[in-house]
Coordinates of C-alpha atoms (C1' of nucleotides) in Angstrom, one line a residue:
Chain A
X1 CA -26.2 27.7 -3.5
X2 CA -23.8 24.9 -4.6
X3 CA -22.5 25.2 -8.2
X4 CA -22.0 22.1 -10.3
X5 CA -20.1 21.5 -13.6
X6 CA -20.7 18.5 -15.7
X7 CA -18.2 16.8 -18.0
X8 CA -20.0 14.2 -20.1
X9 CA -19.9 13.4 -23.8
X10 CA -23.4 12.1 -24.2
X11 CA -25.4 15.3 -24.7
X12 CA -28.7 13.8 -23.7
X13 CA -27.4 12.6 -20.4
X14 CA -25.6 15.8 -19.9
X15 CA -28.7 17.9 -20.5
X16 CA -30.8 15.6 -18.3
X17 CA -28.3 16.0 -15.5
X18 CA -28.2 19.7 -15.9
X19 CA -32.0 20.0 -15.8
X20 CA -32.1 17.7 -12.8
X21 CA -29.7 19.9 -11.0
X22 CA -31.3 23.1 -12.0
X23 CA -34.7 21.9 -10.9
X24 CA -33.5 22.2 -7.3
X25 CA -33.2 25.3 -5.1
X26 CA -29.8 24.4 -3.6
X27 CA -27.9 23.4 -6.7
X28 CA -27.1 25.2 -9.9
X29 CA -25.4 23.7 -13.0
X30 CA -23.2 26.5 -14.2
X31 CA -21.3 24.7 -17.0
X32 CA -21.5 21.6 -19.1
X33 CA -18.6 20.2 -21.2
X34 CA -18.8 17.5 -23.8
X35 CA -15.2 16.5 -23.9
X36 CA -12.4 16.2 -21.4
X37 CA -10.1 18.8 -22.7
X38 CA -12.6 21.6 -22.6
X39 CA -13.8 20.3 -19.3
X40 CA -10.4 20.5 -17.7
X41 CA -9.9 24.0 -19.0
X42 CA -13.3 25.2 -18.1
X43 CA -13.3 23.8 -14.6
X44 CA -9.8 25.4 -13.9
X45 CA -10.9 28.7 -15.4
X46 CA -14.2 28.9 -13.7
X47 CA -14.2 26.5 -10.7
X48 CA -17.6 25.1 -9.5
X49 CA -18.1 23.7 -6.0
X50 CA -18.5 20.2 -7.4
X51 CA -17.7 18.5 -10.7
X52 CA -19.6 15.5 -12.1
X53 CA -17.3 13.6 -14.4
X54 CA -17.7 10.8 -16.9
X55 CA -14.9 8.3 -17.3
X56 CA -15.4 7.1 -20.8
X57 CA -14.8 10.3 -22.8
X58 CA -13.7 10.4 -26.4
X59 CA -10.6 12.6 -26.3
X60 CA -9.0 11.6 -23.0
X61 CA -9.8 9.3 -20.1
X62 CA -11.7 11.0 -17.3
X63 CA -9.0 9.6 -15.0
X64 CA -6.4 11.7 -16.7
X65 CA -8.8 14.6 -16.5
X66 CA -9.2 14.2 -12.8
X67 CA -5.5 14.2 -12.3
X68 CA -5.1 17.4 -14.3
X69 CA -7.8 19.2 -12.5
X70 CA -6.5 18.1 -9.1
X71 CA -3.0 19.3 -10.1
X72 CA -4.3 22.8 -10.4
X73 CA -7.1 22.7 -7.9
X74 CA -6.2 20.1 -5.2
X75 CA -9.3 20.9 -3.2
X76 CA -11.8 20.4 -6.0
X77 CA -14.5 17.9 -5.3
X78 CA -15.0 15.5 -8.2
X79 CA -17.7 12.8 -8.4
X80 CA -17.3 10.1 -11.1
X81 CA -20.4 9.1 -12.9
X82 CA -19.8 6.1 -15.0
X83 CA -21.4 3.0 -16.7
X84 CA -18.4 1.0 -15.7
X85 CA -19.9 -0.7 -12.7
X86 CA -17.5 -2.9 -10.8
X87 CA -14.2 -2.5 -12.4
X88 CA -10.6 -1.4 -11.9
X89 CA -11.5 2.2 -12.8
X90 CA -12.8 2.7 -9.2
X91 CA -9.3 2.6 -7.7
X92 CA -7.7 4.5 -10.5
X93 CA -10.3 7.2 -10.1
X94 CA -10.0 7.4 -6.4
X95 CA -6.2 7.5 -6.6
X96 CA -6.4 10.2 -9.2
X97 CA -8.4 12.3 -6.7
X98 CA -12.1 11.6 -7.2
X99 CA -14.0 11.8 -3.9
X100 CA -17.1 10.0 -5.1
X101 CA -18.0 7.2 -7.5
X102 CA -21.5 6.5 -8.8
X103 CA -22.7 4.2 -11.5
X104 CA -25.0 5.7 -14.0
X105 CA -28.1 3.8 -13.1
X106 CA -28.0 5.6 -9.8
X107 CA -31.5 7.1 -9.1
X108 CA -31.6 10.8 -9.7
X109 CA -32.4 11.6 -6.1
X110 CA -29.3 9.7 -5.1
X111 CA -27.2 11.9 -7.5
X112 CA -28.5 15.0 -5.8
X113 CA -27.8 13.5 -2.4
X114 CA -24.3 12.8 -3.6
X115 CA -23.7 16.4 -4.6
X116 CA -24.9 17.5 -1.2
X117 CA -22.8 14.8 0.4
X118 CA -19.5 15.9 -1.1
X119 CA -20.2 19.5 -0.4
X120 CA -20.6 18.4 3.2
X121 CA -17.3 16.6 3.2
X122 CA -18.5 13.2 2.4
X123 CA -17.6 10.6 -0.2
X124 CA -20.6 9.2 -1.9
X125 CA -20.3 5.8 -3.5
X126 CA -22.6 3.2 -4.9
X127 CA -23.2 0.3 -2.5
X128 CA -21.0 -2.2 -4.3
X129 CA -18.3 0.3 -4.8
X130 CA -18.1 1.1 -1.1
X131 CA -17.7 -2.6 -0.4
X132 CA -14.9 -2.9 -3.0
X133 CA -13.1 0.0 -1.4
X134 CA -13.5 -1.4 2.1
X135 CA -12.4 -4.8 1.0
X136 CA -9.2 -3.3 -0.5
X137 CA -8.1 -2.6 3.1
X138 CA -8.4 -6.1 4.3
X139 CA -5.3 -8.2 4.5
X140 CA -5.0 -11.3 2.5
X141 CA -5.2 -14.4 4.7
X142 CA -2.2 -16.4 3.6
X143 CA -1.4 -19.8 4.9
X144 CA 1.5 -19.6 2.5
X145 CA 4.1 -18.3 4.9
X146 CA 4.8 -19.7 8.3
X147 CA 4.5 -17.6 11.5
X148 CA 8.2 -16.9 11.7
X149 CA 8.5 -16.2 8.0
X150 CA 5.7 -13.6 8.4
X151 CA 7.5 -11.9 11.2
X152 CA 10.7 -11.7 9.1
X153 CA 8.7 -10.3 6.2
X154 CA 7.1 -7.7 8.4
X155 CA 10.6 -6.6 9.5
X156 CA 11.7 -6.6 5.9
X157 CA 8.8 -4.3 5.1
X158 CA 10.3 -1.6 7.3
X159 CA 13.5 -1.8 5.3
X160 CA 15.7 -3.6 7.9
X161 CA 18.9 -5.4 7.0
X162 CA 19.5 -9.1 7.8
X163 CA 21.6 -8.1 10.8
X164 CA 18.9 -5.8 12.2
X165 CA 16.2 -8.4 11.8
X166 CA 18.4 -10.9 13.5
X167 CA 18.8 -8.6 16.5
X168 CA 15.1 -7.9 16.7
X169 CA 14.0 -11.5 16.5
X170 CA 16.8 -12.8 18.6
X171 CA 18.1 -15.2 16.0
X172 CA 21.3 -15.4 14.0
X173 CA 21.8 -13.6 10.7
X174 CA 22.1 -17.0 9.1
X175 CA 18.6 -18.0 10.2
X176 CA 17.2 -14.7 8.9
X177 CA 18.9 -15.6 5.6
X178 CA 17.4 -19.0 5.7
X179 CA 13.9 -17.7 6.3
X180 CA 14.4 -15.2 3.5
X181 CA 15.3 -18.0 1.1
X182 CA 12.1 -19.7 1.9
X183 CA 10.1 -16.5 1.6
X184 CA 11.6 -15.7 -1.8
X185 CA 10.7 -19.1 -3.1
X186 CA 7.1 -19.0 -1.8
X187 CA 6.5 -15.4 -3.1
X188 CA 8.5 -16.2 -6.3
X189 CA 10.7 -13.2 -5.9
X190 CA 14.5 -12.7 -5.9
X191 CA 15.3 -9.7 -3.8
X192 CA 14.4 -7.8 -0.7
X193 CA 12.9 -4.9 -2.6
X194 CA 10.8 -7.3 -4.7
X195 CA 9.6 -9.1 -1.6
X196 CA 8.7 -5.8 0.1
X197 CA 6.9 -4.6 -3.0
X198 CA 4.9 -7.8 -3.3
X199 CA 4.1 -7.9 0.4
X200 CA 2.9 -4.3 0.6
X201 CA 1.0 -4.4 -2.7
X202 CA -0.8 -7.6 -1.9
X203 CA -1.3 -6.8 1.8
X204 CA 0.4 -9.9 3.0
X205 CA 1.7 -8.3 6.2
Chain B
X1 CA -35.5 -11.4 8.4
X2 CA -32.0 -10.2 9.1
X3 CA -30.5 -11.2 12.5
X4 CA -28.2 -8.9 14.4
X5 CA -25.9 -9.4 17.4
X6 CA -24.6 -6.5 19.4
X7 CA -21.3 -6.3 21.3
X8 CA -21.3 -3.3 23.5
X9 CA -20.3 -2.8 27.1
X10 CA -22.6 0.0 28.0
X11 CA -25.8 -1.8 28.9
X12 CA -28.1 1.2 28.3
X13 CA -26.8 1.7 24.8
X14 CA -26.9 -2.0 24.2
X15 CA -30.5 -2.2 25.3
X16 CA -31.5 0.9 23.3
X17 CA -30.0 -0.6 20.2
X18 CA -31.7 -4.0 20.7
X19 CA -35.0 -2.3 21.2
X20 CA -34.5 -0.2 18.1
X21 CA -33.7 -3.2 16.0
X22 CA -36.5 -5.3 17.4
X23 CA -39.0 -2.5 16.7
X24 CA -38.6 -3.2 13.0
X25 CA -40.2 -6.0 11.0
X26 CA -37.1 -6.8 8.9
X27 CA -34.4 -7.0 11.7
X28 CA -34.2 -9.0 14.8
X29 CA -31.6 -8.7 17.6
X30 CA -30.9 -12.2 18.5
X31 CA -28.0 -11.7 21.0
X32 CA -26.3 -9.0 23.0
X33 CA -22.9 -9.3 24.6
X34 CA -21.4 -6.9 27.1
X35 CA -17.8 -7.8 26.6
X36 CA -15.6 -8.8 23.7
X37 CA -14.6 -12.3 24.9
X38 CA -18.2 -13.5 25.2
X39 CA -19.1 -11.6 22.1
X40 CA -16.5 -13.4 20.0
X41 CA -17.5 -16.8 21.4
X42 CA -21.2 -16.0 21.0
X43 CA -21.0 -14.8 17.4
X44 CA -18.9 -17.8 16.4
X45 CA -21.2 -20.2 18.2
X46 CA -24.4 -18.7 16.9
X47 CA -23.6 -16.4 13.9
X48 CA -26.1 -13.6 13.1
X49 CA -26.3 -11.9 9.7
X50 CA -24.7 -8.7 11.0
X51 CA -22.7 -7.8 14.1
X52 CA -22.7 -4.3 15.6
X53 CA -19.5 -3.9 17.5
X54 CA -18.1 -1.3 19.9
X55 CA -14.4 -0.6 19.8
X56 CA -13.8 0.6 23.3
X57 CA -14.5 -2.6 25.2
X58 CA -13.1 -3.3 28.7
X59 CA -11.6 -6.7 28.2
X60 CA -10.2 -6.5 24.7
X61 CA -10.1 -4.0 21.8
X62 CA -13.0 -4.4 19.4
X63 CA -10.3 -4.4 16.7
X64 CA -8.9 -7.7 18.1
X65 CA -12.4 -9.0 18.4
X66 CA -13.1 -8.3 14.7
X67 CA -9.9 -10.1 13.8
X68 CA -10.8 -13.2 15.8
X69 CA -14.3 -13.3 14.5
X70 CA -13.1 -12.9 10.9
X71 CA -10.6 -15.7 11.4
X72 CA -13.4 -18.1 12.0
X73 CA -16.1 -16.5 9.9
X74 CA -14.4 -14.6 7.1
X75 CA -17.7 -13.7 5.5
X76 CA -19.3 -12.2 8.6
X77 CA -20.5 -8.6 8.2
X78 CA -19.4 -6.4 11.1
X79 CA -20.3 -2.8 11.6
X80 CA -18.2 -0.8 14.0
X81 CA -20.2 1.6 16.2
X82 CA -17.9 3.9 18.2
X83 CA -17.5 7.2 19.9
X84 CA -14.0 7.6 18.4
X85 CA -14.9 9.8 15.6
X86 CA -12.1 10.7 13.3
X87 CA -9.2 8.7 14.4
X88 CA -6.7 6.0 13.5
X89 CA -9.1 3.2 14.6
X90 CA -11.0 3.6 11.3
X91 CA -8.2 2.1 9.3
X92 CA -7.4 -0.5 11.9
X93 CA -11.0 -1.6 12.0
X94 CA -11.3 -1.8 8.2
X95 CA -8.0 -3.7 8.0
X96 CA -9.2 -6.1 10.7
X97 CA -12.2 -6.8 8.5
X98 CA -15.0 -4.4 9.5
X99 CA -17.2 -3.6 6.6
X100 CA -18.9 -0.5 8.1
X101 CA -17.9 2.3 10.5
X102 CA -20.4 4.5 12.2
X103 CA -19.9 7.0 15.0
X104 CA -22.3 6.7 17.9
X105 CA -24.1 10.0 17.3
X106 CA -25.4 8.5 14.1
X107 CA -29.2 8.9 14.0
X108 CA -31.1 5.7 14.8
X109 CA -32.7 5.6 11.3
X110 CA -29.2 5.7 9.8
X111 CA -28.1 2.7 11.9
X112 CA -31.0 0.7 10.6
X113 CA -30.2 1.8 7.1
X114 CA -26.6 0.6 7.7
X115 CA -27.7 -2.8 8.7
X116 CA -29.8 -3.1 5.6
X117 CA -26.9 -1.7 3.6
X118 CA -24.3 -4.3 4.7
X119 CA -26.9 -7.1 4.3
X120 CA -27.2 -5.9 0.7
X121 CA -23.4 -5.9 0.2
X122 CA -22.7 -2.3 1.0
X123 CA -20.3 -0.7 3.3
X124 CA -22.0 2.0 5.4
X125 CA -19.8 4.8 6.8
X126 CA -20.3 8.1 8.4
X127 CA -19.7 11.0 6.0
X128 CA -16.3 12.1 7.4
X129 CA -15.2 8.5 7.6
X130 CA -15.9 7.9 4.0
X131 CA -13.9 10.9 3.0
X132 CA -11.0 9.7 5.2
X133 CA -11.1 6.4 3.5
X134 CA -11.2 7.9 0.0
X135 CA -8.4 10.3 0.9
X136 CA -6.2 7.4 1.9
X137 CA -6.1 6.3 -1.8
X138 CA -4.8 9.6 -3.0
X139 CA -1.1 9.9 -3.8
X140 CA 1.0 12.4 -2.1
X141 CA 2.0 15.3 -4.3
X142 CA 5.7 15.5 -3.7
X143 CA 7.8 18.2 -5.3
X144 CA 10.5 16.4 -3.3
X145 CA 11.7 14.2 -6.1
X146 CA 12.5 15.2 -9.7
X147 CA 10.8 13.7 -12.6
X148 CA 13.5 11.3 -13.4
X149 CA 14.0 10.3 -9.8
X150 CA 10.3 9.5 -9.6
X151 CA 10.6 7.2 -12.6
X152 CA 13.5 5.4 -11.0
X153 CA 11.6 5.0 -7.8
X154 CA 8.6 3.6 -9.6
X155 CA 10.8 1.0 -11.2
X156 CA 12.4 0.3 -7.8
X157 CA 8.9 -0.4 -6.5
X158 CA 8.5 -3.3 -8.8
X159 CA 11.6 -4.9 -7.4
X160 CA 14.0 -4.2 -10.3
X161 CA 17.8 -4.3 -10.0
X162 CA 20.0 -1.4 -11.0
X163 CA 20.8 -3.1 -14.3
X164 CA 17.1 -3.7 -15.2
X165 CA 16.2 -0.1 -14.4
X166 CA 19.0 1.1 -16.5
X167 CA 17.8 -0.9 -19.5
X168 CA 14.2 0.2 -19.1
X169 CA 15.1 3.9 -18.8
X170 CA 17.8 3.7 -21.4
X171 CA 20.5 5.1 -19.1
X172 CA 23.6 3.6 -17.6
X173 CA 23.7 1.6 -14.4
X174 CA 25.9 4.4 -13.0
X175 CA 23.2 6.9 -13.6
X176 CA 20.6 4.8 -11.9
X177 CA 23.0 4.5 -9.0
X178 CA 23.4 8.3 -9.0
X179 CA 19.6 8.9 -8.9
X180 CA 19.2 6.3 -6.1
X181 CA 21.8 8.2 -4.0
X182 CA 19.7 11.3 -4.4
X183 CA 16.5 9.5 -3.7
X184 CA 17.9 7.9 -0.6
X185 CA 19.1 11.3 0.7
X186 CA 15.7 12.9 0.1
X187 CA 13.7 10.1 1.5
X188 CA 16.1 9.7 4.4
X189 CA 16.6 6.0 3.7
X190 CA 19.6 3.8 3.2
X191 CA 18.5 0.8 1.1
X192 CA 16.3 -0.3 -1.8
X193 CA 13.9 -2.1 0.4
X194 CA 13.5 0.8 2.8
X195 CA 12.9 3.1 -0.1
X196 CA 10.3 0.8 -1.6
X197 CA 8.6 0.5 1.8
X198 CA 8.5 4.2 2.3
X199 CA 7.3 4.9 -1.3
X200 CA 4.5 2.4 -1.1
X201 CA 3.4 3.2 2.4
X202 CA 3.3 6.9 1.8
X203 CA 2.0 6.6 -1.8
X204 CA 4.8 8.5 -3.3
X205 CA 4.6 6.7 -6.7
Chain C
dT1 C1' 23.7 36.4 -19.8
dT2 C1' 24.9 34.1 -15.8
dT3 C1' 23.7 30.9 -12.4
dT4 C1' 21.2 26.9 -10.8
dA5 C1' 19.2 22.6 -11.1
dA6 C1' 18.6 18.3 -13.5
dA7 C1' 20.4 14.5 -15.9
dT8 C1' 24.0 12.0 -17.3
dT9 C1' 28.5 8.8 -16.8
dA10 C1' 32.6 7.2 -14.4
dC11 C1' 35.7 4.9 -10.7
dC12 C1' 36.7 2.9 -6.0
dC13 C1' 35.7 0.0 -2.1
dA14 C1' 33.6 -2.1 1.8
dT15 C1' 29.4 -4.3 2.9
dT16 C1' 25.3 -6.7 2.0
dC17 C1' 22.7 -9.9 -0.4
dG18 C1' 21.1 -14.2 -3.0
dG19 C1' 21.7 -18.9 -3.9
dG20 C1' 23.8 -23.3 -3.0
dT21 C1' 24.6 -27.1 0.4
dT22 C1' 24.4 -29.3 5.1
dA23 C1' 22.7 -30.3 9.8
dC24 C1' 20.5 -30.3 14.4
dT25 C1' 16.2 -30.0 17.3
dA26 C1' 11.3 -29.8 18.4
dT27 C1' 6.7 -30.7 17.5
dC28 C1' 2.8 -32.6 15.5
dG29 C1' 0.0 -35.9 13.2
dA30 C1' -0.3 -40.4 10.9
Chain D
dT1 C1' 7.0 -44.7 16.2
dC2 C1' 8.2 -42.4 12.0
dG3 C1' 8.1 -38.9 8.7
dA4 C1' 7.0 -34.1 7.7
dT5 C1' 7.3 -29.4 8.8
dA6 C1' 9.1 -25.5 11.3
dG7 C1' 12.8 -23.2 13.3
dT8 C1' 17.5 -22.8 14.2
dA9 C1' 22.6 -22.3 12.6
dA10 C1' 26.8 -22.4 9.6
dC11 C1' 30.0 -21.9 5.4
dC12 C1' 31.1 -20.4 0.5
dC13 C1' 31.2 -17.2 -3.3
dG14 C1' 29.9 -14.3 -6.9
dA15 C1' 26.9 -10.5 -7.8
dA16 C1' 24.5 -6.5 -6.2
dT17 C1' 24.3 -2.6 -3.4
dG18 C1' 25.5 2.0 -0.8
dG19 C1' 28.5 5.7 -0.2
dG20 C1' 32.2 8.8 -1.5
dT21 C1' 34.2 11.9 -5.1
dA22 C1' 34.4 14.1 -9.7
dA23 C1' 32.9 15.8 -14.2
dT24 C1' 30.0 17.0 -18.5
dT25 C1' 25.8 18.6 -20.8
dT26 C1' 21.5 20.6 -21.2
dA27 C1' 17.6 23.2 -19.8
dA28 C1' 15.5 26.5 -16.9
dA29 C1' 15.5 30.5 -14.1
dA30 C1' 17.2 34.7 -12.4

DNA sequence: TTTTAAATTACCCATTCGGGTTACTATCGA
DNA sequence: TCGATAGTAACCCGAATGGGTAATTTAAAA
């Protein structure tokens, strides 16, 4: 028997979900919470196997709620259920510790599947969400930098000094410096750390 | 009708997959390739809607194959089918441009679902793979750095200079320097760019 | 209450870095 | 053949960085 808690401010939706879950033999909705604060406290006090969590809550963002729950219970499985379909909340939620992300028009059967899925160690996501997640891994194709500049930037991203990069690429330190000047101009940055930050955040290397 | 090409060196598996696909009304296996080189050439010459690709190929890694195909056809949907279950190839494959990742013991029905899924803009993955992917977003919980050090490191990761960080955190440049020394020692690094690289790669901030 | 840890500021000094200018060579496409 | 681009190399100089040592205050923990 898998126990489920729901954090959702819309009481109709909350009740429907609870009924849906309780209509099964394998799942049981043990608690429902209508705001984030009580949801966090309740989940920590009486942990279920799985939490269904809304993002758009009145008192506090569900994202913050996820963080707070995961601080106390790092292993808790939390599925986000939201009306925000294809937005920036996806990555915020996953970074905060959500292990699934469903949009609210998900068919009820799929919601039950998702609960089963997380309990089995999966990470259920809506179709488009999954693609967004996978796309986020893919490197940008940039014709911006030349071949050699890209190599220098790669070395930079391991924290190397000019001298070390020069030794690795078998060129003089001055040439490294020259490439860096060009890289800085193209990336519109003014220091090594800024270049590294930009390269890693935008997956240029 | 969704067309599928298969790149797989084991001819038995390859034939089974082709037959499976051709047994449906919605999918058609138009080509099969038994090595990566001919697979790349064939897919580029005669692009299907979806490519099923093995990773462990004799002539070239499937990862390299994915890269080469995506260079020419950035929009191509490629699903990795592999015996390597829970390994580092997952992220390599996704970074290279795969949009799905299935292990080979996946039930045949699930393979057909996956083809449909990518054609619909999804990103089908085995249960454990999905969880690995989602986990990769989650920040490390590090008791290593103090609160203030973490704040300094966050600013560092935006490429700020000592002076800028000092102004933002309302402390002197010397204090920033002091925190940095401590951060460097704890992270075992010796420069801003190295610290930024480590922080971003290991999701410390 | 005492001790510890965290946060703060200061000074010194050698090294590294960022930006400016100049120049040679090779390659590729017009 | 000529110009553009990429890669290589050098010099100058002020600013930024890293490493070492020392000291004060405050908050938390023992």
